[in-house]
Amino acid sequence: MSSEHDPRNRLNDLDAREWTYALRSVISTAYPTRGPESFAHHLRRQHPSPKPPQLMAELIRFFTRQHGHVLDPFAGVGGTLIASSLEGRTAVGIDLSAEYATIYQAVCAELQIAPQTYVVGDARNLLELPEVRERPFDLILTDPPYAAMMARPKTGERRKRGRPNPTPFTTSAADLGNLPYHEFIGELCTILTAALQVLRPGGYLVIFAKDLQPTPEHHNMLHADLVIALRQVPGLEYRGYRIWHDQSQRLYPFGYPYAFVANQMHQFILIFRWRGDGKG
Ligand SMILES: C[S@@+](CC[C@H](N)C(=O)[O-])C[C@H]1O[C@@H](n2cnc3c(N)ncnc32)[C@H](O)[C@@H]1O
């Protein structure tokens, strides 16, 4: 904790300067994928989209205090859980895949950190889990599937460059990443709304979202559709977003030489505060 910590600040352990730095709207990163600073990326990369623990750690430092408690209902190989350990927080992660849980255990062994609580199961049943009901969370930090983005066949340049084709997270029917767009949004909002029941009033819900390419039928701005859907939840306030610019993303010549097709080297980090009073 900083020596200049303001006693009125009950959200985090940052001083005014650290707080201000944490408000920059774009987080532009180039995290190493080798060596100790990669946090066992060689193991985590078996997952199609692991999140860098350093990135999750930055968010955890802002939205919790030392010893805070963090929930990730879509834990994967543990980006949020590893970050919680690094920052002296406790965490509970849920994921459908026993394989990702095993990789997370191997990562913890390599990094010599004690594993956080990891439940293999369907996040749709999270309120039935004793590990989730044990004590209220200070933060829900999660990186859900982005509708069926990973389950779609790759096109053009990505296919030529030998990316596996396609790369769904799991083949399970319970995997939100295998659902059509609008069904996905409905299921995700149901899970997150249930999770709010175990978030302390004043706690934050922070969600990663990546947009899909537009189609003639829909703009496919997943981040905007999620905000619209979650703003319907009484007691949940949308507070704004930050952008993660991932410098490791390749720039593809999509559309060349015919028409514009967007590259996406960024993701949205959507921030909601849970008032918990049901007054919306
Ligand atoms: C974008 S990944 C999360 C990656 C994670 N942030 C990491 O660092 O590894 C989304 C995860 O959601 C999981 N998932 C999809 N549907 C689920 C469900 N119904 N319940 C629990 N997990 C689910 C997938 O298995 C996948 O690992």
Coordinates of C-alpha atoms and ligand atoms in Angstrom, one line a residue:
M1 CA 0.0 0.0 0.0
S2 CA 1.3 3.5 -0.8
S3 CA 2.2 5.8 2.1
E4 CA 0.1 8.5 0.5
H5 CA -3.0 6.4 0.5
D6 CA -6.1 8.5 1.1
P7 CA -8.2 7.1 4.0
R8 CA -11.4 8.0 2.0
N9 CA -10.3 5.6 -0.7
R10 CA -11.9 2.3 0.1
L11 CA -11.8 1.0 -3.4
N12 CA -8.1 0.3 -3.8
D13 CA -4.7 0.8 -2.3
L14 CA -3.5 3.3 -4.9
D15 CA -2.3 6.8 -4.3
A16 CA -3.5 9.8 -6.4
R17 CA -0.8 9.5 -9.0
E18 CA -1.3 5.7 -9.4
W19 CA -5.0 6.2 -9.6
T20 CA -4.6 8.8 -12.4
Y21 CA -2.3 6.5 -14.4
A22 CA -4.8 3.7 -14.1
L23 CA -7.4 5.9 -15.8
R24 CA -5.6 6.1 -19.2
S25 CA -8.3 5.0 -21.6
V26 CA -6.0 2.8 -23.8
I27 CA -3.7 0.2 -22.3
S28 CA -1.2 -0.6 -25.0
T29 CA 0.9 -3.7 -24.2
A30 CA 3.6 -5.9 -25.7
Y31 CA 4.0 -8.6 -23.0
P32 CA 6.8 -11.1 -23.5
T33 CA 5.9 -14.7 -24.5
R34 CA 9.2 -16.2 -23.2
G35 CA 11.0 -16.1 -19.9
P36 CA 9.8 -15.4 -16.4
E37 CA 7.8 -12.3 -17.5
S38 CA 5.7 -14.5 -19.7
F39 CA 4.1 -16.3 -16.7
A40 CA 4.5 -19.7 -18.3
H41 CA 3.0 -18.6 -21.6
H42 CA 4.4 -21.8 -23.2
L43 CA 1.8 -23.7 -21.1
R44 CA -1.0 -21.1 -21.3
R45 CA -0.8 -20.9 -25.0
Q46 CA -2.5 -24.3 -25.3
H47 CA -5.7 -22.2 -24.7
P48 CA -6.8 -20.3 -27.9
S49 CA -7.0 -16.9 -26.1
P50 CA -5.2 -16.7 -22.7
K51 CA -5.2 -13.3 -21.1
P52 CA -1.8 -11.8 -19.9
P53 CA -1.8 -12.0 -16.1
Q54 CA -0.1 -8.6 -16.0
L55 CA -3.1 -7.0 -17.7
M56 CA -5.5 -8.6 -15.3
A57 CA -3.3 -7.6 -12.4
E58 CA -3.5 -3.9 -13.4
L59 CA -7.3 -4.2 -13.3
I60 CA -7.3 -6.1 -10.0
R61 CA -5.1 -3.4 -8.4
F62 CA -7.6 -0.7 -9.3
F63 CA -10.8 -2.6 -8.5
T64 CA -9.8 -4.3 -5.2
R65 CA -7.7 -3.8 -2.1
Q66 CA -5.1 -6.2 -0.7
H67 CA -6.7 -9.5 0.3
G68 CA -9.8 -8.7 -1.9
H69 CA -11.8 -11.5 -3.4
V70 CA -12.2 -12.0 -7.2
L71 CA -14.6 -14.2 -9.3
D72 CA -14.0 -15.3 -12.9
P73 CA -16.8 -17.4 -14.2
F74 CA -14.9 -18.1 -17.5
A75 CA -11.4 -18.8 -16.1
G76 CA -9.7 -20.6 -19.0
V77 CA -6.0 -21.3 -18.1
G78 CA -6.2 -18.7 -15.3
G79 CA -5.2 -15.2 -16.4
T80 CA -7.4 -13.7 -13.7
L81 CA -6.4 -16.3 -11.1
I82 CA -2.7 -15.9 -11.6
A83 CA -3.0 -12.2 -11.4
S84 CA -5.0 -12.5 -8.2
S85 CA -2.1 -14.5 -6.7
L86 CA 0.5 -12.0 -7.9
E87 CA -1.5 -9.2 -6.2
G88 CA -2.2 -10.9 -2.9
R89 CA -5.9 -11.4 -3.6
T90 CA -8.0 -14.6 -3.4
A91 CA -10.0 -15.8 -6.3
V92 CA -12.5 -18.4 -7.6
G93 CA -12.5 -19.5 -11.2
I94 CA -15.0 -21.6 -13.1
D95 CA -14.5 -23.2 -16.5
L96 CA -16.2 -26.0 -18.4
S97 CA -12.9 -27.5 -19.4
A98 CA -11.0 -30.0 -17.2
E99 CA -8.1 -29.6 -19.6
Y100 CA -7.8 -25.9 -18.9
A101 CA -7.9 -26.6 -15.2
T102 CA -5.0 -29.0 -15.5
I103 CA -3.0 -26.5 -17.5
Y104 CA -3.7 -23.9 -14.8
Q105 CA -2.4 -26.3 -12.1
A106 CA 0.8 -26.9 -14.2
V107 CA 1.3 -23.1 -14.6
C108 CA 1.0 -22.6 -10.8
A109 CA 3.5 -25.4 -10.2
E110 CA 5.9 -23.8 -12.6
L111 CA 5.4 -20.3 -11.1
Q112 CA 5.6 -21.7 -7.6
I113 CA 2.3 -20.1 -6.6
A114 CA -0.5 -21.7 -4.6
P115 CA -3.4 -22.4 -6.9
Q116 CA -6.6 -20.4 -6.4
T117 CA -10.0 -22.2 -6.2
Y118 CA -10.8 -23.6 -9.6
V119 CA -14.1 -25.3 -10.3
V120 CA -14.7 -27.4 -13.4
G121 CA -18.3 -26.8 -14.3
D122 CA -20.9 -24.7 -16.1
A123 CA -21.0 -21.1 -15.1
R124 CA -24.8 -21.2 -15.6
N125 CA -24.9 -23.1 -12.3
L126 CA -22.6 -20.8 -10.4
L127 CA -24.9 -20.0 -7.5
E128 CA -25.1 -23.7 -6.7
L129 CA -21.4 -23.8 -6.0
P130 CA -20.4 -23.6 -2.3
E131 CA -17.0 -22.1 -3.3
V132 CA -19.0 -19.2 -4.9
R133 CA -21.4 -18.7 -2.0
E134 CA -18.7 -18.8 0.7
R135 CA -18.1 -15.0 1.0
P136 CA -19.0 -12.0 -1.2
F137 CA -16.7 -11.0 -4.0
D138 CA -15.2 -7.5 -4.4
L139 CA -14.8 -7.9 -8.1
I140 CA -16.1 -10.0 -11.0
L141 CA -13.4 -9.9 -13.7
T142 CA -14.0 -12.0 -16.7
D143 CA -13.1 -12.6 -20.3
P144 CA -16.0 -14.6 -21.7
P145 CA -16.2 -16.1 -25.2
Y146 CA -17.0 -13.5 -27.8
A147 CA -20.1 -15.3 -29.2
A148 CA -19.0 -17.9 -31.8
M149 CA -15.9 -16.0 -32.9
M150 CA -13.4 -18.8 -32.1
A151 CA -15.7 -21.5 -33.4
R152 CA -16.0 -20.1 -36.9
P153 CA -13.7 -21.3 -39.7
K154 CA -10.9 -18.8 -40.3
T155 CA -10.9 -17.0 -43.6
G156 CA -8.3 -15.7 -46.1
E157 CA -5.0 -14.6 -44.6
R158 CA -5.4 -16.3 -41.3
R159 CA -6.0 -19.7 -43.0
K160 CA -3.0 -19.2 -45.3
R161 CA -0.8 -18.5 -42.2
G162 CA -1.7 -22.0 -40.9
R163 CA -3.9 -21.1 -37.9
P164 CA -5.8 -24.1 -36.7
N165 CA -9.2 -23.9 -38.3
P166 CA -11.5 -23.3 -36.3
T167 CA -10.5 -23.2 -32.6
P168 CA -13.5 -23.4 -30.4
F169 CA -12.8 -23.4 -26.6
T170 CA -14.6 -26.7 -26.1
T171 CA -17.0 -28.8 -28.2
S172 CA -19.6 -28.8 -25.4
A173 CA -23.1 -27.6 -26.1
A174 CA -22.8 -25.7 -22.7
D175 CA -19.9 -23.6 -24.1
L176 CA -21.2 -20.1 -24.7
G177 CA -18.6 -19.8 -27.5
N178 CA -20.7 -22.3 -29.6
L179 CA -23.9 -20.2 -29.4
P180 CA -25.4 -17.9 -32.1
Y181 CA -24.8 -14.2 -31.4
H182 CA -28.1 -13.1 -29.8
E183 CA -28.5 -16.4 -27.8
F184 CA -24.9 -15.9 -26.6
I185 CA -25.7 -12.4 -25.3
G186 CA -28.8 -13.7 -23.5
E187 CA -27.0 -16.5 -21.8
L188 CA -24.0 -14.4 -20.8
C189 CA -26.2 -11.7 -19.3
T190 CA -28.1 -14.4 -17.3
I191 CA -24.8 -15.8 -15.9
L192 CA -23.5 -12.3 -15.0
T193 CA -26.8 -11.3 -13.5
A194 CA -26.7 -14.4 -11.3
A195 CA -23.1 -13.6 -10.3
L196 CA -24.1 -10.1 -9.1
Q197 CA -25.9 -11.9 -6.2
V198 CA -22.5 -12.7 -4.8
L199 CA -20.8 -9.4 -5.5
R200 CA -20.7 -6.9 -2.6
P201 CA -22.7 -3.7 -3.1
G202 CA -20.2 -1.1 -4.5
G203 CA -18.2 -3.9 -6.2
Y204 CA -17.3 -3.9 -9.9
L205 CA -18.1 -6.2 -12.8
V206 CA -15.4 -5.9 -15.5
I207 CA -15.9 -7.7 -18.8
F208 CA -13.7 -8.1 -21.8
A209 CA -15.4 -7.9 -25.2
K210 CA -14.2 -8.1 -28.7
D211 CA -16.4 -7.1 -31.6
L212 CA -17.2 -9.3 -34.6
Q213 CA -17.0 -8.3 -38.2
P214 CA -20.2 -6.5 -39.3
T215 CA -22.7 -8.4 -41.5
P216 CA -25.5 -7.0 -43.6
E217 CA -27.9 -8.1 -40.9
H218 CA -26.2 -6.6 -37.8
H219 CA -23.3 -4.3 -36.8
N220 CA -22.0 -7.0 -34.5
M221 CA -20.5 -4.5 -32.0
L222 CA -20.6 -7.0 -29.2
H223 CA -19.3 -4.5 -26.7
A224 CA -22.3 -2.1 -27.4
D225 CA -24.8 -4.9 -27.4
L226 CA -23.5 -6.1 -24.0
V227 CA -23.8 -2.7 -22.5
I228 CA -27.3 -2.3 -23.8
A229 CA -28.3 -5.7 -22.4
L230 CA -26.6 -5.3 -19.0
R231 CA -28.0 -1.7 -18.5
Q232 CA -31.4 -3.4 -18.1
V233 CA -30.2 -5.1 -14.9
P234 CA -31.6 -3.1 -11.9
G235 CA -28.8 -1.9 -9.6
L236 CA -26.1 -2.3 -12.2
E237 CA -24.5 1.0 -13.5
Y238 CA -22.5 1.2 -16.6
R239 CA -19.4 3.3 -15.9
G240 CA -17.5 3.3 -19.2
Y241 CA -14.8 1.4 -20.9
R242 CA -11.1 1.1 -21.4
I243 CA -9.4 -0.3 -24.5
W244 CA -6.7 -2.9 -24.5
H245 CA -4.4 -2.6 -27.5
D246 CA -2.6 -5.8 -27.9
Q247 CA 0.6 -5.1 -29.8
S248 CA 1.3 -8.8 -30.3
Q249 CA -1.7 -9.0 -32.7
R250 CA -0.7 -9.3 -36.3
L251 CA -1.9 -6.8 -38.9
Y252 CA -3.6 -8.7 -41.7
P253 CA -4.1 -7.3 -45.3
F254 CA -7.8 -8.2 -45.0
G255 CA -9.8 -7.2 -48.1
Y256 CA -6.8 -6.3 -50.2
P257 CA -7.1 -5.2 -53.0
Y258 CA -10.8 -4.9 -53.1
A259 CA -12.5 -3.3 -50.1
F260 CA -12.1 -2.2 -46.5
V261 CA -12.2 -5.0 -43.9
A262 CA -11.4 -4.0 -40.3
N263 CA -8.5 -5.4 -38.3
Q264 CA -9.1 -5.6 -34.6
M265 CA -6.0 -5.3 -32.5
H266 CA -7.9 -4.1 -29.5
Q267 CA -10.5 -5.4 -27.0
F268 CA -13.0 -3.4 -24.9
I269 CA -12.9 -3.6 -21.1
L270 CA -16.4 -2.8 -20.0
I271 CA -16.8 -1.5 -16.5
F272 CA -20.0 -1.7 -14.4
R273 CA -20.6 -0.9 -10.8
W274 CA -23.0 -2.9 -8.7
R275 CA -25.1 -0.7 -6.5
G276 CA -26.9 -3.7 -5.3
D277 CA -29.9 -1.7 -4.2
G278 CA -32.1 -2.8 -7.1
K279 CA -33.0 0.8 -7.9
G280 CA -31.3 0.7 -11.3
Ligands
LIG1 C1 -11.9 -16.2 -23.5 S1 -11.7 -17.7 -22.7 C2 -11.1 -17.2 -21.1 C3 -9.6 -17.2 -21.1 C4 -9.0 -16.8 -19.8 N1 -9.2 -15.3 -19.5 C5 -7.5 -17.1 -19.7 O1 -6.7 -16.2 -19.3 O2 -7.2 -18.3 -20.0 C6 -13.4 -18.1 -22.3 C7 -13.6 -19.5 -21.5 O3 -14.9 -19.7 -21.2 C8 -15.1 -21.1 -21.1 N2 -16.6 -21.3 -21.1 C9 -17.4 -21.2 -22.2 N3 -18.7 -21.5 -21.8 C10 -18.7 -21.8 -20.4 C11 -19.7 -22.1 -19.5 N4 -20.9 -22.3 -19.8 N5 -19.3 -22.3 -18.2 C12 -18.0 -22.1 -17.8 N6 -17.0 -21.8 -18.7 C13 -17.3 -21.6 -20.0 C14 -14.3 -21.7 -22.2 O4 -14.0 -23.0 -21.9 C15 -13.1 -20.7 -22.3 O5 -12.0 -21.2 -21.6

